[in-house]
Short mmCIF file of C-alpha atoms and ligand atoms in Angstrom, two decimals:
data_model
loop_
_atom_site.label_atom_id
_atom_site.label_comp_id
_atom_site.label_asym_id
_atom_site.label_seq_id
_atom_site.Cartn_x
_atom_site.Cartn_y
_atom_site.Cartn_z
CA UNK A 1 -160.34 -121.65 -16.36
CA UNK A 2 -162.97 -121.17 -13.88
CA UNK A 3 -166.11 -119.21 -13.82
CA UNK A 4 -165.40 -117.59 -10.64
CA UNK A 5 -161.90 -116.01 -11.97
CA UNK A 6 -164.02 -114.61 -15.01
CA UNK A 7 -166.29 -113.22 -12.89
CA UNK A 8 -164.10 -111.41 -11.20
CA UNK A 9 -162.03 -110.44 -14.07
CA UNK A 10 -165.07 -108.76 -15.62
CA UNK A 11 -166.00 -107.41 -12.37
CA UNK A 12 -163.14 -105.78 -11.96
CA UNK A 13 -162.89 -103.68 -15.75
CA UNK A 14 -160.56 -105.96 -17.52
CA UNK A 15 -160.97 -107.22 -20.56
CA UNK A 16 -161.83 -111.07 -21.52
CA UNK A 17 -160.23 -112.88 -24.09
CA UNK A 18 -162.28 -114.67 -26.78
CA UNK A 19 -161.41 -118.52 -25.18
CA UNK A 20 -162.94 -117.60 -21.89
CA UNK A 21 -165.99 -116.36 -23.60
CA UNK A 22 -166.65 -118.94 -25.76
CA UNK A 23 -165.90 -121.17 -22.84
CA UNK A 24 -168.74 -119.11 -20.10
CA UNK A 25 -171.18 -119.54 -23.40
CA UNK A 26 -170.95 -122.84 -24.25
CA UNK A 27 -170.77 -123.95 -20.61
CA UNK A 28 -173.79 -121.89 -20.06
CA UNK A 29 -175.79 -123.20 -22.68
CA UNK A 30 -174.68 -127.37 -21.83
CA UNK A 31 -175.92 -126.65 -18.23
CA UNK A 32 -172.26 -126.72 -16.58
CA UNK A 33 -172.13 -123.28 -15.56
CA UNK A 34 -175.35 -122.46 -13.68
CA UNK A 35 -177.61 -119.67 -13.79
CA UNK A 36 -176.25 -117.96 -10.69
CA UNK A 37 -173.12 -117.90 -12.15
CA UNK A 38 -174.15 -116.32 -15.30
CA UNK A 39 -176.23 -114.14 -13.95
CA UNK A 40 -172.88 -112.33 -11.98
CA UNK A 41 -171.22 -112.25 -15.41
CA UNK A 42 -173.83 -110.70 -17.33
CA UNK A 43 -174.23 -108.10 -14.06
CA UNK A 44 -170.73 -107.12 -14.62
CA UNK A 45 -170.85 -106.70 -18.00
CA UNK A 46 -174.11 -103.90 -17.27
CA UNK A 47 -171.77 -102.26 -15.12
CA UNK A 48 -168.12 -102.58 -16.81
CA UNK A 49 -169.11 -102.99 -20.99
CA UNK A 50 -167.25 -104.81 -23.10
CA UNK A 51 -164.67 -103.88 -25.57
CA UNK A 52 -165.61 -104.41 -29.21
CA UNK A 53 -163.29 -107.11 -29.27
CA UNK A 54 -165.19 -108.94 -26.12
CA UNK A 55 -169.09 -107.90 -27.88
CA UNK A 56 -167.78 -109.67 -31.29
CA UNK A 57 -166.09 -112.60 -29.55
CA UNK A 58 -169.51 -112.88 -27.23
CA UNK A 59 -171.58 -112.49 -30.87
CA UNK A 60 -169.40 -115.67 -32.12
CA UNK A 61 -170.11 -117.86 -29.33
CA UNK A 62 -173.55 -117.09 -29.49
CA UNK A 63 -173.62 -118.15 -33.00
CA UNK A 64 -171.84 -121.21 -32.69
CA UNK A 65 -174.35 -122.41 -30.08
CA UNK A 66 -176.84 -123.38 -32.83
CA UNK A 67 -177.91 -123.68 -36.54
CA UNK A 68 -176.58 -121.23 -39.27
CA UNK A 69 -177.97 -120.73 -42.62
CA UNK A 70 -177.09 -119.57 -45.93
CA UNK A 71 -179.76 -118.61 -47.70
CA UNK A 72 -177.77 -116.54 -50.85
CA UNK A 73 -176.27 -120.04 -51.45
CA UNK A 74 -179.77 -121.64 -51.28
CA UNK A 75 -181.68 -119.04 -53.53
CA UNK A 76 -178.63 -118.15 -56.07
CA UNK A 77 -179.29 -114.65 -55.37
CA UNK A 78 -178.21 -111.79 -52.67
CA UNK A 79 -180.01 -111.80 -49.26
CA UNK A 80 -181.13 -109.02 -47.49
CA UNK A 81 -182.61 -108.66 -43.82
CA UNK A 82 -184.00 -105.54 -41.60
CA UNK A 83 -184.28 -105.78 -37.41
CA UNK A 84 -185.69 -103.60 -35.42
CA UNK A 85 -184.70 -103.09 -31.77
CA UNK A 86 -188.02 -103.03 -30.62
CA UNK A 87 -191.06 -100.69 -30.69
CA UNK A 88 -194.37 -99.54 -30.19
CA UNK A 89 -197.06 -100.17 -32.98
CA UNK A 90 -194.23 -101.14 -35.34
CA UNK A 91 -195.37 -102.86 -38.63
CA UNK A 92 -192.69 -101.81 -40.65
CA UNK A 93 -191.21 -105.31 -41.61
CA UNK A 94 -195.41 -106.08 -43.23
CA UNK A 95 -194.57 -102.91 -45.61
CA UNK A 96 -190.34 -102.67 -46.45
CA UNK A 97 -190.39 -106.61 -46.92
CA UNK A 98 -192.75 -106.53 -49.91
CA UNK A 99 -191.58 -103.28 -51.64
CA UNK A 100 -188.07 -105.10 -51.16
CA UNK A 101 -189.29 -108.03 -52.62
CA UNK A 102 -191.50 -106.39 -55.66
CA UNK A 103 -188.37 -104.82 -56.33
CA UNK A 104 -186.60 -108.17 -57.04
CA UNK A 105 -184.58 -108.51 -53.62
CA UNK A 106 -184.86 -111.62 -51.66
CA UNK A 107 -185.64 -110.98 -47.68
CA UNK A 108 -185.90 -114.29 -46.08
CA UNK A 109 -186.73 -112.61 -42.69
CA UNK A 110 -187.51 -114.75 -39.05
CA UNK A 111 -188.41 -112.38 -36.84
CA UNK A 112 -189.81 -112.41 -33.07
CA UNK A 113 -193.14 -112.55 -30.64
CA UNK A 114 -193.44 -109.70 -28.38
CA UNK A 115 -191.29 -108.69 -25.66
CA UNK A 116 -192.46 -106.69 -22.69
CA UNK A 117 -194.31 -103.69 -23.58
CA UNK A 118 -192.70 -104.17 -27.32
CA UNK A 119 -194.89 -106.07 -30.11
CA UNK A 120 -193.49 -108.56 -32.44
CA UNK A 121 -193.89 -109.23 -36.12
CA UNK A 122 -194.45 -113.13 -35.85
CA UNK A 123 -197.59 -112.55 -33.93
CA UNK A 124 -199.48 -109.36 -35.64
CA UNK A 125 -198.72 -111.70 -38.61
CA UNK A 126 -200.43 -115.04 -36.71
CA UNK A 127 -203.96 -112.50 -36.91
CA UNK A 128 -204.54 -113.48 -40.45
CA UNK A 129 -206.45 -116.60 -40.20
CA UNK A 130 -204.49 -119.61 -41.40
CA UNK A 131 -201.32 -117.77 -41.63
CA UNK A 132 -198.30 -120.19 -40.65
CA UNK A 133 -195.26 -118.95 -39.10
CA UNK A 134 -193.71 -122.28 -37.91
CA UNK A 135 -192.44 -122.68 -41.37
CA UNK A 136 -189.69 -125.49 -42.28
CA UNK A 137 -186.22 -125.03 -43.49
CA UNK A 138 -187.17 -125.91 -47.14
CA UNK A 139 -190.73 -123.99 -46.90
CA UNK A 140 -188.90 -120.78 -45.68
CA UNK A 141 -186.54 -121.09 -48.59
CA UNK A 142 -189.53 -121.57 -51.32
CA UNK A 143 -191.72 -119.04 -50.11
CA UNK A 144 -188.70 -116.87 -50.21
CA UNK A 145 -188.14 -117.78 -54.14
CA UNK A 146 -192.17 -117.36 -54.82
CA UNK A 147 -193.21 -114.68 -52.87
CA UNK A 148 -189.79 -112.54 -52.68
CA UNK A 149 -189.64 -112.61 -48.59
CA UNK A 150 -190.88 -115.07 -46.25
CA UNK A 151 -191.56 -114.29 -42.32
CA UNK A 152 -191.17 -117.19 -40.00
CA UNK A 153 -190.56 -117.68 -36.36
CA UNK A 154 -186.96 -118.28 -35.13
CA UNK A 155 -186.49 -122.09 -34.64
CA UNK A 156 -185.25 -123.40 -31.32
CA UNK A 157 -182.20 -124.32 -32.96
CA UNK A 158 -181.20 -120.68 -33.70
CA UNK A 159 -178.95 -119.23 -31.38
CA UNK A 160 -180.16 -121.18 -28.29
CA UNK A 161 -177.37 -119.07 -26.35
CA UNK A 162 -179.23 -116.31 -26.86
CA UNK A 163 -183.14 -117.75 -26.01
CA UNK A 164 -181.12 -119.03 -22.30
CA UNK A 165 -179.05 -115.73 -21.86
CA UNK A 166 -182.21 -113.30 -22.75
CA UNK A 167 -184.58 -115.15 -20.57
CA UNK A 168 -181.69 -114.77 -17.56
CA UNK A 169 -181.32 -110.95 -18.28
CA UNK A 170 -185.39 -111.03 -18.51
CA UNK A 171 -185.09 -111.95 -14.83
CA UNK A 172 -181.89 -110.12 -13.42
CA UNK A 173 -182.66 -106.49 -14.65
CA UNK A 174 -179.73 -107.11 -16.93
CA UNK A 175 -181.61 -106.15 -20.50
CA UNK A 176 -180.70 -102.66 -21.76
CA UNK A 177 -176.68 -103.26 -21.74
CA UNK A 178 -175.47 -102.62 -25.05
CA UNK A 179 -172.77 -105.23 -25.44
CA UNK A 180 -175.82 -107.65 -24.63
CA UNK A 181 -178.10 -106.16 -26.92
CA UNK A 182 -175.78 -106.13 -29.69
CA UNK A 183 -174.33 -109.62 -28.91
CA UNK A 184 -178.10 -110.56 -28.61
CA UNK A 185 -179.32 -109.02 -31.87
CA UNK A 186 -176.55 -109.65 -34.06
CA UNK A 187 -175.75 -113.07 -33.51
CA UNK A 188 -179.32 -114.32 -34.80
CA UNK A 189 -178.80 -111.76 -37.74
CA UNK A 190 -175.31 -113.36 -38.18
CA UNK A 191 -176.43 -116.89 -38.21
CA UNK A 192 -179.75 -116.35 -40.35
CA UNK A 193 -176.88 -115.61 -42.78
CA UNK A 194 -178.44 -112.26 -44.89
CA UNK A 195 -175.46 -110.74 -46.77
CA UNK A 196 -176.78 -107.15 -45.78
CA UNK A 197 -178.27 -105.88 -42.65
CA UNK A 198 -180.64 -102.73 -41.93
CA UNK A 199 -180.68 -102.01 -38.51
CA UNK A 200 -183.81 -99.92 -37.36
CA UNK A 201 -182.53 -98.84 -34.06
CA UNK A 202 -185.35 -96.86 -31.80
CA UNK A 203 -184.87 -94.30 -29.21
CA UNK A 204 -186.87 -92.77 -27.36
CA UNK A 205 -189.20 -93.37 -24.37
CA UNK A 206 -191.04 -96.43 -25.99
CA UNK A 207 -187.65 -98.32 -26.80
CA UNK A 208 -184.70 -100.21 -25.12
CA UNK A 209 -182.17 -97.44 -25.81
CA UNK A 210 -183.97 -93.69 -23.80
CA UNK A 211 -181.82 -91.45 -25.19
CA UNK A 212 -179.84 -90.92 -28.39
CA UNK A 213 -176.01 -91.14 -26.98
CA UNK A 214 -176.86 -94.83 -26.29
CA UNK A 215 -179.04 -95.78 -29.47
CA UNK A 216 -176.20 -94.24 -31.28
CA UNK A 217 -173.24 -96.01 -29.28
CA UNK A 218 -175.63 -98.96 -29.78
CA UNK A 219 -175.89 -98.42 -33.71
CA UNK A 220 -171.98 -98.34 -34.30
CA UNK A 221 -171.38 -101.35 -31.79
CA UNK A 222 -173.56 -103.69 -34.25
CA UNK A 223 -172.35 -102.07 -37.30
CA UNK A 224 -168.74 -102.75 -36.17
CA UNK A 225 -169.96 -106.39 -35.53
CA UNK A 226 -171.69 -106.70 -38.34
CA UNK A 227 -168.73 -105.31 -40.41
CA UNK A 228 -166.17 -108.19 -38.80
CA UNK A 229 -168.31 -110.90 -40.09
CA UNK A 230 -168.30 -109.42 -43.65
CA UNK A 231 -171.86 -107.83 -44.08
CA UNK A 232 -173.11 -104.99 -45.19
CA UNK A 233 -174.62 -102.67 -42.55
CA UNK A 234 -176.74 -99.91 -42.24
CA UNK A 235 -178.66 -98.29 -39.19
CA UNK A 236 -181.32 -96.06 -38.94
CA UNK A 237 -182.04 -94.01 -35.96
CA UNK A 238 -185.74 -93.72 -35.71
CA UNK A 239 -187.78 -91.67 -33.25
CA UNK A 240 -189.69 -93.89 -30.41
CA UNK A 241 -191.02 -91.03 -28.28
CA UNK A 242 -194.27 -91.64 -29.78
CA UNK A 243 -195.95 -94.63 -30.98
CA UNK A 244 -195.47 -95.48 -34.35
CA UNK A 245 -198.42 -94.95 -36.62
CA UNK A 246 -201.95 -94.35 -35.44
CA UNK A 247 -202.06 -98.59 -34.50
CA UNK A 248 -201.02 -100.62 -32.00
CA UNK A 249 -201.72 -103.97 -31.09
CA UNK A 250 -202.22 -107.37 -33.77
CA UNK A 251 -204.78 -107.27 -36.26
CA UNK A 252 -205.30 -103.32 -35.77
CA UNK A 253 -201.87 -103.22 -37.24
CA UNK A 254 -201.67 -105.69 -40.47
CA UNK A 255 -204.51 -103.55 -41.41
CA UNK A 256 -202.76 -100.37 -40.64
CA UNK A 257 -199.95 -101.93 -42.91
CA UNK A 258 -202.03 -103.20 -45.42
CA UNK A 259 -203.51 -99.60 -46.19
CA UNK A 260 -199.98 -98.51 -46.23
CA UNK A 261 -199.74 -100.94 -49.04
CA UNK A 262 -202.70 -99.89 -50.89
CA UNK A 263 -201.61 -96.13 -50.54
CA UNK A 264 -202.92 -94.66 -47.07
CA UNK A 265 -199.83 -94.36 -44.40
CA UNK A 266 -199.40 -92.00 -41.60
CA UNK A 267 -196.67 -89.65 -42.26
CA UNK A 268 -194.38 -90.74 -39.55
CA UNK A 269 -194.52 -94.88 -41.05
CA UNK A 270 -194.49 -93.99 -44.37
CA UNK A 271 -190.94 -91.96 -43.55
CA UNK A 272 -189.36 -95.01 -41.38
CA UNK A 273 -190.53 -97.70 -43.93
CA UNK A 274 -189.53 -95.89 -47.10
CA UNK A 275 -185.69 -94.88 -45.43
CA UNK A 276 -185.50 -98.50 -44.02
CA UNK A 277 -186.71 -99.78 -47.77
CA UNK A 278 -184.80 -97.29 -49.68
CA UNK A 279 -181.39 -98.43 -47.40
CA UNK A 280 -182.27 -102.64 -48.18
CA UNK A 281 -182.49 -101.74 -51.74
CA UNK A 282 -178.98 -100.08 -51.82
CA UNK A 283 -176.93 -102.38 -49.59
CA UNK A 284 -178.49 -104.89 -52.38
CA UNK A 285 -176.98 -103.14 -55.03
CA UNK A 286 -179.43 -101.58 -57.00
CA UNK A 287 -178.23 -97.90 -56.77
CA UNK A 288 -178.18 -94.80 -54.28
CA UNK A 289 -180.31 -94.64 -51.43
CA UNK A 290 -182.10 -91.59 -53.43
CA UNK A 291 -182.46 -94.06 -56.38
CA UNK A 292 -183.59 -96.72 -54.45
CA UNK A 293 -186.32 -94.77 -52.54
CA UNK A 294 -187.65 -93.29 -55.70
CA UNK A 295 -187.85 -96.88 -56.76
CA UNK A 296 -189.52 -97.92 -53.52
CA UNK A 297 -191.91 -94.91 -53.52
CA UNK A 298 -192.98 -96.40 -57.58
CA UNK A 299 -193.01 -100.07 -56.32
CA UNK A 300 -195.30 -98.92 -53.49
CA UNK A 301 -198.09 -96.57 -55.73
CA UNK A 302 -198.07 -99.01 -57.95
CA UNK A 303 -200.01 -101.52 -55.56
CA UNK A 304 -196.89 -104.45 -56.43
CA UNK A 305 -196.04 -104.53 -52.77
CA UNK A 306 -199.36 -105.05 -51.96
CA UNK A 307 -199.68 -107.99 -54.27
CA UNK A 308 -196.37 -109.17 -52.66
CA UNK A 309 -197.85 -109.32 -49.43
CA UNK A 310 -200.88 -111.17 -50.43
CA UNK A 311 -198.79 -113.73 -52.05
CA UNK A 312 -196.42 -114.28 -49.02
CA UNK A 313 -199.60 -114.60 -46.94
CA UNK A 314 -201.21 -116.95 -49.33
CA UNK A 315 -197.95 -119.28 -49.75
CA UNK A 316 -197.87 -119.17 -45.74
CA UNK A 317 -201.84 -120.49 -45.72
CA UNK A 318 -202.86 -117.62 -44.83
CA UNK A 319 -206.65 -116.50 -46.01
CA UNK A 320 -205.77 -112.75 -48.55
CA UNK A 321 -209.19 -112.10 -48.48
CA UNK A 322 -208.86 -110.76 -45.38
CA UNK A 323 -206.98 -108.18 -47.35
CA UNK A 324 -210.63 -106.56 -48.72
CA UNK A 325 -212.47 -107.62 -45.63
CA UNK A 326 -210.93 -106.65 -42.47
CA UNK A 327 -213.66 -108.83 -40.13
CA UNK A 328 -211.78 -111.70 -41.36
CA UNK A 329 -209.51 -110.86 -38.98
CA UNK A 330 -211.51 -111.06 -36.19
CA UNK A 331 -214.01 -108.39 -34.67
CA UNK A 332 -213.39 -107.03 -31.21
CA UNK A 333 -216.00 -107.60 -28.72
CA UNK A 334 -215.88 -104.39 -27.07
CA UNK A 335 -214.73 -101.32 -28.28
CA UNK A 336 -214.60 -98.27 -25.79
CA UNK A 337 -214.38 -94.65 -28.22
CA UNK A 338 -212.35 -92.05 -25.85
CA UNK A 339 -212.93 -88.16 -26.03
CA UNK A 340 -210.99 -85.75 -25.28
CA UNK A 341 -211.51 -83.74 -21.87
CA UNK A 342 -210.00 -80.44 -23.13
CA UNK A 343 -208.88 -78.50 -26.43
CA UNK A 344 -205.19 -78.27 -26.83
CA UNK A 345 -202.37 -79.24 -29.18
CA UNK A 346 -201.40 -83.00 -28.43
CA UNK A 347 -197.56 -82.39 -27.52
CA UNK A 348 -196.41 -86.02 -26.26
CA UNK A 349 -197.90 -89.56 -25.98
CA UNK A 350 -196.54 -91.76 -23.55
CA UNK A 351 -194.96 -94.31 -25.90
CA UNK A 352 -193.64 -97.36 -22.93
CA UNK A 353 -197.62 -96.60 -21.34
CA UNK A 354 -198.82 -96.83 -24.61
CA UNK A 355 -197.60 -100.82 -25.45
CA UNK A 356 -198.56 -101.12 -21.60
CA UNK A 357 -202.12 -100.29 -22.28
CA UNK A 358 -202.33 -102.48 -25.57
CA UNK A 359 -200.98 -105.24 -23.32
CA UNK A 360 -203.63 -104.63 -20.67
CA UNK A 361 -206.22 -104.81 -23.60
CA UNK A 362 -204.80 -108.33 -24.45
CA UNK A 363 -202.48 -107.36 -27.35
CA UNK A 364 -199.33 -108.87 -25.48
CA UNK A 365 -198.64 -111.53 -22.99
CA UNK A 366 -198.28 -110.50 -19.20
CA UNK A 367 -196.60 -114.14 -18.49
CA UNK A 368 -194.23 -116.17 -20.83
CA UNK A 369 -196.06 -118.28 -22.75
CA UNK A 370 -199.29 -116.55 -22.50
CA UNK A 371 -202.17 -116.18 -25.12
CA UNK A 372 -202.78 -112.93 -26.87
CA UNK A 373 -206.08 -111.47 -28.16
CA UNK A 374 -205.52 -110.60 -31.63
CA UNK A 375 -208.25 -108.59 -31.87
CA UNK A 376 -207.05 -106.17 -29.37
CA UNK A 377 -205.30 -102.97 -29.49
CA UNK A 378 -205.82 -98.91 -29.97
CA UNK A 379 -206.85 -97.51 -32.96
CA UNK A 380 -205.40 -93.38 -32.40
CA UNK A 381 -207.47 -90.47 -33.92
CA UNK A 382 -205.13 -87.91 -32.83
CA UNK A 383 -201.24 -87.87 -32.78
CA UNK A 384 -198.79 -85.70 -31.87
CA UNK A 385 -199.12 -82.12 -33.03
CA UNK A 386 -202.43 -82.08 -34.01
CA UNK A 387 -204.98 -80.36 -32.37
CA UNK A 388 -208.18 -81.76 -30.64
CA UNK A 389 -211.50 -79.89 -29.26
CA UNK A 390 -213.03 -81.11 -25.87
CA UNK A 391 -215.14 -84.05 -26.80
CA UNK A 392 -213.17 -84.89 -29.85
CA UNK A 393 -212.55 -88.52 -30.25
CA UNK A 394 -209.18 -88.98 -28.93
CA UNK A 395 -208.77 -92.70 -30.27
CA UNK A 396 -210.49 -96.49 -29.52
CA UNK A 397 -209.53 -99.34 -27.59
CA UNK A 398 -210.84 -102.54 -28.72
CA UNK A 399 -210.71 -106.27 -27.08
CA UNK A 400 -212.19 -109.45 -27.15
CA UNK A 401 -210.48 -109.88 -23.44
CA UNK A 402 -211.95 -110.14 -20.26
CA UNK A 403 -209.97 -106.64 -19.09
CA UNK A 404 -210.77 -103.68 -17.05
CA UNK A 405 -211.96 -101.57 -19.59
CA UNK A 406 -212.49 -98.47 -17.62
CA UNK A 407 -208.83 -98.18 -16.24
CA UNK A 408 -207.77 -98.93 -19.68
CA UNK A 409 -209.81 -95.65 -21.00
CA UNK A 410 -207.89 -93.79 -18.03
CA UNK A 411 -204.64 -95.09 -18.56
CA UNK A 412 -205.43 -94.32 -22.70
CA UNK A 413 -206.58 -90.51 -21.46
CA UNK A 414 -203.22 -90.04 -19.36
CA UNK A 415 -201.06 -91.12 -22.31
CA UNK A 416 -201.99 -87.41 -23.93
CA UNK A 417 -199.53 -84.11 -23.08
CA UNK A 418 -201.05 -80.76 -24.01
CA UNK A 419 -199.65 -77.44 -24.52
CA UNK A 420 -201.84 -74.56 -25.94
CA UNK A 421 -199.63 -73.95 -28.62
CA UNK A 422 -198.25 -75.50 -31.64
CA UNK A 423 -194.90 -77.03 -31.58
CA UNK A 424 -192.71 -78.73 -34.28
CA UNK A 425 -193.34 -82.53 -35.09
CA UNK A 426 -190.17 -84.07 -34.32
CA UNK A 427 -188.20 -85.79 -37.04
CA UNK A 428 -188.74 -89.39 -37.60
CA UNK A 429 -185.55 -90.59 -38.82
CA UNK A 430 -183.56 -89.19 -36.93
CA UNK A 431 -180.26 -90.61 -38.53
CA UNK A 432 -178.44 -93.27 -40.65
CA UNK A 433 -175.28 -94.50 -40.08
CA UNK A 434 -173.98 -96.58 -43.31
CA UNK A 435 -170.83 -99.35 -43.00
N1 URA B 501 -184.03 -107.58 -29.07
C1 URA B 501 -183.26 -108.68 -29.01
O1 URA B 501 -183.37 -109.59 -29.83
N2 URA B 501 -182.36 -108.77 -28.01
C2 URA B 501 -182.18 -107.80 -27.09
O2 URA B 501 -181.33 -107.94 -26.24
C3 URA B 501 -182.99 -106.66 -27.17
C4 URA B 501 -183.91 -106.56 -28.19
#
């Protein structure tokens, strides 16, 4: 076998068998087959796909690079884990992992920093002062059994093919293939071990997958994976033309999630959370999706997902008083209130601009590695379909960065579409697709 002949196989359409994937990988990942090399292969897999029979065998090699866990074994008691694909002021994880919890099912969740123009859970969590998210093995597993969920930060030793591969297709324009983000996505699902899976898969302009063909082909070609290794499976299709919520940044959204919690949610995340809550809850077993969501909807008015949270947070070292006192988690330095130039219905925001201007504010990291500014972010006032009056306050970006501040305010006031007439919101689930 050489890497050259696989190249060229793939390069020309034809289908690789599982032994010279799993040979590529684990050559790749010992340092035997260099980048240049990989970098062709992953080039023709943008352009030619992969069967599901290559994307499973691809997920398996992945796996095997590194660590896998079973944490059902562990905690006695069935697993359960959610992933996004990526988004724009998504917090969801802060809210469906305690209402999963306070309903009695275990989500032992590692999740991710920022990508890009997406944000990451690990660190909007990292804004609560003392909050850990480097959490050992055995800590992971006890917060788990205290708290109901834990959140740490994927090790090093999960799925290192996936940390070297990512960071090639980071480089090589070589990101939104499908096989690749399925391969990429489900193998650290796989090997975290959950024995159910909700999938929230965005589309839309603010997520990997533009348009719904591909988040759909997308959703089926990790379900199918997902299937083959024995798990349960669900995806939900959620809209990502617009940012999620009225928050996007760090801080600005644990609070957003935490007055979710305590019974204040923007329409739009109360719908994603409760479906992707409602969908955990019945791939665990405890009834119909309409059962479970009426359960969710009682777990979350009755303010025990809230106390989930602050226990997680507590067992993690984090300080839960920042729960009642928000300047705990740190007070922006600036803070620039925008008005609007015009009256009009708001028909669009720019969802991709919008995670561009939180990371221009400091909310993200423009190199690898980089800090972030927790403090920083946008705070909307207006969404999508409402209407605003010239002068009207339009939203607030806050920082503690040294940033351009005025060509953040014009980049924030280009984000807005008007049209003088009302339309109708778009959905916000826009489908689920069950196993
Ligand atoms: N998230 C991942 O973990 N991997 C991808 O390839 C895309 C999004």
């Amino acid at each position: 076998m050489t890497a050259y002949d696989i190249i060229m196989k793939k390069r020309r359409g034809s289908e690789l068998s599982q032994e010279e994937i799993e040979w590529i990988t684990t050559g790749f990942v010992s340092g035997d087959i260099p980048d240049y090399q990989m970098s062709a292969l992953l080039m023709a897999i943008c352009f030619n796909g992969m069967t599901p029979e290559e994307t499973s065998a691809l997920t398996t090699a992945m796996i095997n690079s590194g660590d896998t866990y079973s944490p059902s074994k562990e905690l006695g008691k069935i697993c359960i884990d959610k992933h996004s694909t990526g988004g724009i002021g998504d917090k969801t994880t802060l809210i469906v992992a305690p209402i999963c919890a306070a309903c009695g099912v275990y989500v032992p969740k590692m999740s991710g920093r920022g990508l890009g123009h997406t944000g990451g859970t690990i660190d909007k969590l990292e804004a609560i002062p003392g909050l850990r998210t480097s959490l050992t093995h055995s800590e992971f597993i006890s917060v788990t059994r205290e708290a109901g969920f834990a959140i740490s930060g994927q090790t090093g030793s999960l799925v290192p093919a996936d940390k070297k591969i990512y960071a090639l297709r980071n480089a090589t324009a070589t990101v939104d293939s499908i096989p690749l983000i399925c391969s990429s996505i489900m193998s650290k699902k796989l090997a975290t071990g959950a024995d159910g899976i909700v999938l929230d898969v965005k589309v839309g302009d603010g997520a990997f997958m533009k348009n719904y063909d591909d988040a759909e082909k997308l959703a089926e070609a990790m379900i199918r994976v997902g299937k083959l290794a024995g798990k349960k499976c669900t995806a939900v299709l959620t809209n990502m033309e617009k940012p999620l919520g009225m928050a996007v940044g760090n801080a600005v959204e644990v609070v957003e999630a935490i007055e979710a919690l305590k019974g204040s949610c923007p329409e739009d995340l109360y719908e994603i959370s409760l479906t992707l809550a409602s969908e955990m809850l019945a791939i665990a077993g405890l009834g119909s999706p309409e059962k479970c969501r009426a359960l969710a909807i009682d777990t979350l008015s009755s303010g025990k997902a809230l106390k989930a949270l602050e226990k997680m947070v507590k067992l993690q070292g984090g300080d839960a008083k920042a729960f009642y006192d928000y300047s705990l988690l740190g007070v922006p330095t600036h803070t620039r209130e925008v008005v609007s130039e015009r009256d009009g219905y708001i028909s669009g925001i720019s969802c991709e601009k919008t995670g561009l201007v939180s990371l221009g504010l400091g909310a993200g990291r423009k190199v690898k590695g980089g800090n972030i500014d927790p403090t920083a972010g946008i705070i909307f006032n207006k969404t999508v379909g409402d209407f605003v009056k010239k002068g009207e306050l339009l939203g607030k970006l806050v920082t503690s960065s040294n940033c351009d501040i005025d060509a953040a305010e014009k980049d924030f006031k280009d984000l807005f579409h008007f049209s003088d007439t009302a339309r109708e919101k778009a959905q916000s689930v826009i489908k689920i697709i069950r196993s």
